[in-house]
Amino acid sequence: DGGITQSPKYLFRKEGQNVTLSCEQNLNHDAMYWYRQDPGQGLRLIYYSQIVNDFQKGDIAEGYSVSREKKESFPLTVTSAQKNPTAFYLCASSWQAVETQYFGPGTRLLVL
Amino acid sequence: KNQVEQSPQSLIILEGKNCTLQCNYTVSPFSNLRWYKQDTGRGPVSLTIMTFSENTKSNGRYTATLDADTKQSSLHITASQLSDSASYICVVGLRGLDGNKLVFGAGTILRVKS
């Protein structure tokens, strides 16, 4: 898992609630990413950021939001607009966009 | 469409045996190919990365091959151990006009039995 931490390990969301997943890295990486993993599917990119105060939508950004106020931190908010949020969420970071990505341990989000 | 297909979906082998996992891709323009190992409930960990000009790379008991002409890669595990039980994910990098991107396969779930 390198120097990337995610919290919490498990998160429960109630109907209509926004929840925020934390991702912190101490590797001095410029780029950070959020992926969603569902059973039997490859990881899908939600959002990514290559520099502080800038981020780009990935393939499935609808219902999610992010911020990158600090180089070390890239929190992901799952909003009430995301109708199927149950999944395993993985945060990753790398020095540059084409370099090997280092993944955090993941957060499993469940809906009550 | 950029896609990465892995086979088999799952595999069970006896401890000490060898196995080979396959990855076919239709990603273009190709940049590199990586294999990751993901333990259950954990984040993926990089095993190997190969560029267009490399056709084999080893990491201990793991050996990856790449045939850029046929767009195929394989991951060979030698003398398997119980700790090799995990999902193995093939990831292909592409250089697009709007930036670089990774395309992930769904993974092969390997179970090593004693």
PDB file of C-alpha atoms in Angstrom, chain A residues 1 9 35 37 40-43 48 59 88 90 97-106 108, chain B residues 9 31-32 34 36 38 41-46 49 89 95 98 100-102 104-107:
ATOM      1  CA  ASP A   1       0.000   0.000   0.000  1.00  0.00           C
ATOM      2  CA  LYS A   9     -12.091   1.032   5.662  1.00  0.00           C
ATOM      3  CA  TYR A  35     -11.261   4.507  -9.012  1.00  0.00           C
ATOM      4  CA  GLN A  37     -14.160  -1.350  -8.476  1.00  0.00           C
ATOM      5  CA  GLY A  40     -16.256  -8.816 -12.397  1.00  0.00           C
ATOM      6  CA  GLN A  41     -15.286  -5.437 -13.839  1.00  0.00           C
ATOM      7  CA  GLY A  42     -12.041  -3.567 -14.325  1.00  0.00           C
ATOM      8  CA  LEU A  43     -11.297  -0.467 -12.297  1.00  0.00           C
ATOM      9  CA  TYR A  48      -7.983  12.496 -11.315  1.00  0.00           C
ATOM     10  CA  ASP A  59     -15.118   7.983 -17.166  1.00  0.00           C
ATOM     11  CA  PHE A  88     -14.939  -0.712  -3.453  1.00  0.00           C
ATOM     12  CA  LEU A  90      -9.516   2.871  -4.539  1.00  0.00           C
ATOM     13  CA  ALA A  97       0.389  10.598 -15.348  1.00  0.00           C
ATOM     14  CA  VAL A  98       2.189   7.778 -17.186  1.00  0.00           C
ATOM     15  CA  GLU A  99       4.126   6.451 -14.236  1.00  0.00           C
ATOM     16  CA  THR A 100       3.264   3.434 -12.105  1.00  0.00           C
ATOM     17  CA  GLN A 101       0.360   4.179  -9.791  1.00  0.00           C
ATOM     18  CA  TYR A 102       0.530   3.247  -6.132  1.00  0.00           C
ATOM     19  CA  PHE A 103      -2.790   2.275  -4.608  1.00  0.00           C
ATOM     20  CA  GLY A 104      -4.239   2.753  -1.159  1.00  0.00           C
ATOM     21  CA  PRO A 105      -5.947  -0.063   0.783  1.00  0.00           C
ATOM     22  CA  GLY A 106      -9.436   0.940  -0.372  1.00  0.00           C
ATOM     23  CA  ARG A 108     -15.820  -0.294   0.882  1.00  0.00           C
TER      24      ARG A 108
ATOM     25  CA  GLN B   9     -11.719 -15.457 -15.134  1.00  0.00           C
ATOM     26  CA  SER B  31       2.178   3.174 -24.224  1.00  0.00           C
ATOM     27  CA  ASN B  32       2.926   0.380 -21.743  1.00  0.00           C
ATOM     28  CA  ARG B  34       1.474  -3.477 -16.381  1.00  0.00           C
ATOM     29  CA  TYR B  36      -0.834  -5.777 -10.748  1.00  0.00           C
ATOM     30  CA  GLN B  38      -4.560  -7.443  -5.709  1.00  0.00           C
ATOM     31  CA  GLY B  41      -9.960  -6.294   0.190  1.00  0.00           C
ATOM     32  CA  ARG B  42      -6.670  -4.508  -0.543  1.00  0.00           C
ATOM     33  CA  GLY B  43      -5.322  -2.136  -3.162  1.00  0.00           C
ATOM     34  CA  PRO B  44      -3.446  -3.459  -6.229  1.00  0.00           C
ATOM     35  CA  VAL B  45       0.346  -3.681  -6.081  1.00  0.00           C
ATOM     36  CA  SER B  46       2.486  -3.355  -9.217  1.00  0.00           C
ATOM     37  CA  ILE B  49       5.677  -2.785 -16.326  1.00  0.00           C
ATOM     38  CA  ILE B  89      -4.964  -7.358 -13.140  1.00  0.00           C
ATOM     39  CA  ARG B  95      -1.279   7.997 -25.073  1.00  0.00           C
ATOM     40  CA  ASP B  98      -6.444  14.443 -24.237  1.00  0.00           C
ATOM     41  CA  ASN B 100      -2.470   9.575 -20.938  1.00  0.00           C
ATOM     42  CA  LYS B 101      -4.924   6.989 -19.694  1.00  0.00           C
ATOM     43  CA  LEU B 102      -4.997   3.492 -18.200  1.00  0.00           C
ATOM     44  CA  PHE B 104      -7.919  -2.001 -16.706  1.00  0.00           C
ATOM     45  CA  GLY B 105      -8.814  -5.627 -17.276  1.00  0.00           C
ATOM     46  CA  ALA B 106     -11.346  -7.298 -14.979  1.00  0.00           C
ATOM     47  CA  GLY B 107      -8.652  -9.529 -13.503  1.00  0.00           C
TER      48      GLY B 107
END
